[in-house]
Short mmCIF file of C-alpha atoms in Angstrom, two decimals:
data_model
loop_
_atom_site.label_atom_id
_atom_site.label_comp_id
_atom_site.label_asym_id
_atom_site.label_seq_id
_atom_site.Cartn_x
_atom_site.Cartn_y
_atom_site.Cartn_z
CA MET A 1 -20.94 14.68 -14.21
CA LEU A 2 -20.71 14.79 -10.22
CA SER A 3 -22.10 11.54 -10.06
CA THR A 4 -19.13 10.74 -12.33
CA LEU A 5 -16.98 12.48 -9.96
CA ALA A 6 -18.61 10.91 -6.44
CA ARG A 7 -18.06 7.46 -8.37
CA ARG A 8 -14.83 7.20 -9.42
CA ALA A 9 -13.47 8.70 -6.61
CA ALA A 10 -15.14 5.93 -4.66
CA LYS A 11 -12.74 3.42 -6.41
CA PRO A 12 -9.22 2.97 -4.86
CA LEU A 13 -7.24 5.25 -5.92
CA ALA A 14 -4.25 2.74 -6.69
CA SER A 15 -6.79 0.79 -9.97
CA ARG A 16 -6.52 4.52 -11.22
CA LEU A 17 -2.31 5.90 -10.59
CA VAL A 18 -0.77 5.74 -14.81
CA SER A 19 2.62 5.97 -14.79
CA SER A 20 4.37 9.55 -15.06
CA ASN A 21 4.87 8.81 -18.63
CA GLY A 22 0.88 8.19 -19.07
CA LEU A 23 1.63 5.49 -21.23
CA ARG A 24 1.89 2.51 -18.53
CA ALA A 25 -0.49 1.51 -16.71
CA ILE A 26 0.39 0.76 -12.45
CA SER A 27 -1.02 -2.34 -11.38
CA SER A 28 -2.17 -3.05 -7.94
CA LYS A 29 -2.71 -5.04 -6.25
CA PHE A 30 -3.81 -5.85 -2.17
CA ALA A 31 -2.95 -8.43 0.92
CA PRO A 32 -6.03 -9.87 2.54
CA SER A 33 -3.94 -8.12 5.61
CA HIS A 34 -4.50 -4.95 3.99
CA GLU A 35 -1.34 -4.03 2.58
CA PHE A 36 -1.50 -2.45 -1.53
CA ALA A 37 1.31 -3.17 -3.86
CA GLN A 38 1.46 -0.62 -7.13
CA ILE A 39 3.46 -2.62 -9.47
CA ASP A 40 5.77 -1.02 -12.20
CA GLY A 41 8.48 -3.39 -14.27
CA GLY A 42 10.37 -5.00 -11.18
CA VAL A 43 9.61 -1.99 -8.29
CA ALA A 44 6.43 -2.48 -5.93
CA THR A 45 6.02 0.50 -3.74
CA ILE A 46 4.42 -0.98 -0.48
CA GLY A 47 2.15 0.56 2.08
CA VAL A 48 -0.63 -0.06 4.27
CA THR A 49 -4.83 0.86 2.37
CA ASP A 50 -7.28 2.77 2.41
CA PHE A 51 -8.71 0.30 4.86
CA ALA A 52 -6.57 0.29 6.95
CA GLN A 53 -5.60 2.92 7.74
CA ALA A 54 -9.70 4.02 7.95
CA ALA A 55 -9.40 0.87 11.02
CA LEU A 56 -6.60 2.18 12.48
CA GLY A 57 -7.79 5.92 12.98
CA ASP A 58 -5.66 8.55 13.04
CA ILE A 59 -1.67 7.51 12.68
CA VAL A 60 1.12 8.57 14.99
CA PHE A 61 4.24 6.67 13.56
CA VAL A 62 5.42 4.97 11.16
CA ASP A 63 8.40 2.21 11.37
CA LEU A 64 9.64 1.07 8.84
CA PRO A 65 12.96 -0.55 7.21
CA GLU A 66 16.49 0.98 6.38
CA VAL A 67 16.90 1.24 2.19
CA GLY A 68 18.87 -1.93 0.66
CA ASP A 69 17.25 -4.16 4.17
CA ASP A 70 15.74 -7.61 2.38
CA VAL A 71 11.43 -8.24 3.21
CA GLU A 72 10.14 -11.24 3.00
CA LYS A 73 6.55 -11.92 0.92
CA GLY A 74 4.69 -12.72 4.63
CA GLU A 75 6.76 -11.03 6.78
CA SER A 76 6.35 -8.44 9.09
CA PHE A 77 8.54 -5.31 7.58
CA GLY A 78 7.23 -2.78 10.02
CA SER A 79 4.41 -1.37 11.86
CA VAL A 80 2.23 1.96 12.90
CA GLU A 81 0.95 2.80 15.29
CA SER A 82 -2.31 5.29 16.05
CA VAL A 83 -4.67 6.17 18.86
CA LYS A 84 -6.24 3.42 18.74
CA ALA A 85 -3.32 0.12 17.84
CA ALA A 86 -0.28 -0.21 17.18
CA SER A 87 0.46 -3.06 13.85
CA ASP A 88 3.00 -5.38 12.54
CA VAL A 89 3.07 -3.88 8.40
CA TYR A 90 3.84 -7.13 6.07
CA SER A 91 5.27 -7.15 2.85
CA PRO A 92 2.35 -8.86 0.03
CA VAL A 93 6.27 -9.45 -1.60
CA SER A 94 9.44 -9.91 -1.44
CA GLY A 95 12.86 -8.78 -2.69
CA VAL A 96 15.39 -5.57 -1.47
CA VAL A 97 14.77 -2.12 -0.03
CA THR A 98 15.31 0.26 -2.72
CA GLU A 99 13.18 3.73 -1.23
CA VAL A 100 11.35 4.72 2.11
CA ASN A 101 8.88 7.33 1.99
CA GLU A 102 11.17 9.56 4.90
CA VAL A 103 7.86 12.59 5.14
CA LEU A 104 6.38 9.57 7.03
CA SER A 105 8.48 10.48 9.61
CA ASP A 106 7.15 13.89 10.05
CA GLU A 107 4.75 13.71 9.00
CA PRO A 108 2.74 10.11 10.25
CA GLY A 109 -0.93 11.43 9.35
CA THR A 110 -0.21 10.93 5.40
CA VAL A 111 -0.76 7.75 5.65
CA ASN A 112 -4.61 8.30 6.98
CA THR A 113 -5.68 11.50 4.23
CA SER A 114 -3.49 9.72 1.44
CA ALA A 115 -2.89 6.47 1.77
CA GLU A 116 -2.63 4.30 -1.73
CA ALA A 117 -1.18 8.02 -3.21
CA GLU A 118 1.77 10.41 -0.73
CA GLY A 119 1.40 7.61 2.31
CA TRP A 120 3.45 4.96 0.65
CA PHE A 121 5.72 3.31 3.03
CA ILE A 122 8.68 1.55 1.29
CA LYS A 123 9.59 1.23 -2.59
CA VAL A 124 10.87 -2.62 -3.09
CA GLU A 125 13.40 -4.20 -6.40
CA MET A 126 10.82 -7.33 -6.37
CA SER A 127 13.12 -11.21 -6.84
CA ASP A 128 10.10 -13.05 -7.81
CA THR A 129 7.19 -11.66 -9.33
CA SER A 130 5.35 -14.70 -9.44
CA GLU A 131 4.14 -14.04 -5.83
CA LEU A 132 2.19 -11.05 -7.19
CA ASP A 133 -0.40 -13.61 -8.52
CA ASP A 134 -1.40 -15.19 -4.21
CA LEU A 135 -2.80 -11.47 -4.83
CA MET A 136 -6.37 -9.48 -5.08
CA ASP A 137 -6.64 -7.14 -8.13
CA PRO A 138 -8.66 -4.41 -6.69
CA ALA A 139 -12.38 -5.77 -7.45
CA ALA A 140 -11.48 -8.50 -5.91
CA TYR A 141 -9.68 -6.86 -3.01
CA GLN A 142 -13.12 -4.50 -2.28
CA LYS A 143 -14.81 -8.21 -2.14
CA HIS A 144 -12.97 -9.13 0.46
CA CYS A 145 -13.00 -5.20 2.41
CA ASP A 146 -17.25 -6.05 2.33
CA GLU A 147 -17.05 -9.21 3.43
CA SER A 148 -14.48 -8.11 6.31
CA SER A 149 -17.20 -4.56 6.74
#
């Protein structure tokens, strides 16, 4: 059982999430620049992946857009600062910001402890769901990370 739990824990959290009603799985897509988009209907929850937070080190500041702002696929919508570096964060999809994770303004380290769950950055009402076709599924993203290491 321990090895089963270890294997399950090793999987990216995003590939194991289920919506709060327990009936509809949330699909996850990944950009080559290490942002994730967890898709639930027409809404994408966006943040940096566990791979990205590990590479950045301890996150000390997160700069995010405002609710109502437009984001464009491939364009920077914010930034993260760590003890090692500062980095822009790029949107994997286009749309309108509907929610911002306010926890990160006081607790940016949440990105380090729970990047793909509590450490999400923004929620976006997608304007073009076909943009998801250009992103990687969890298996392809894992391969991308393995090749990047």
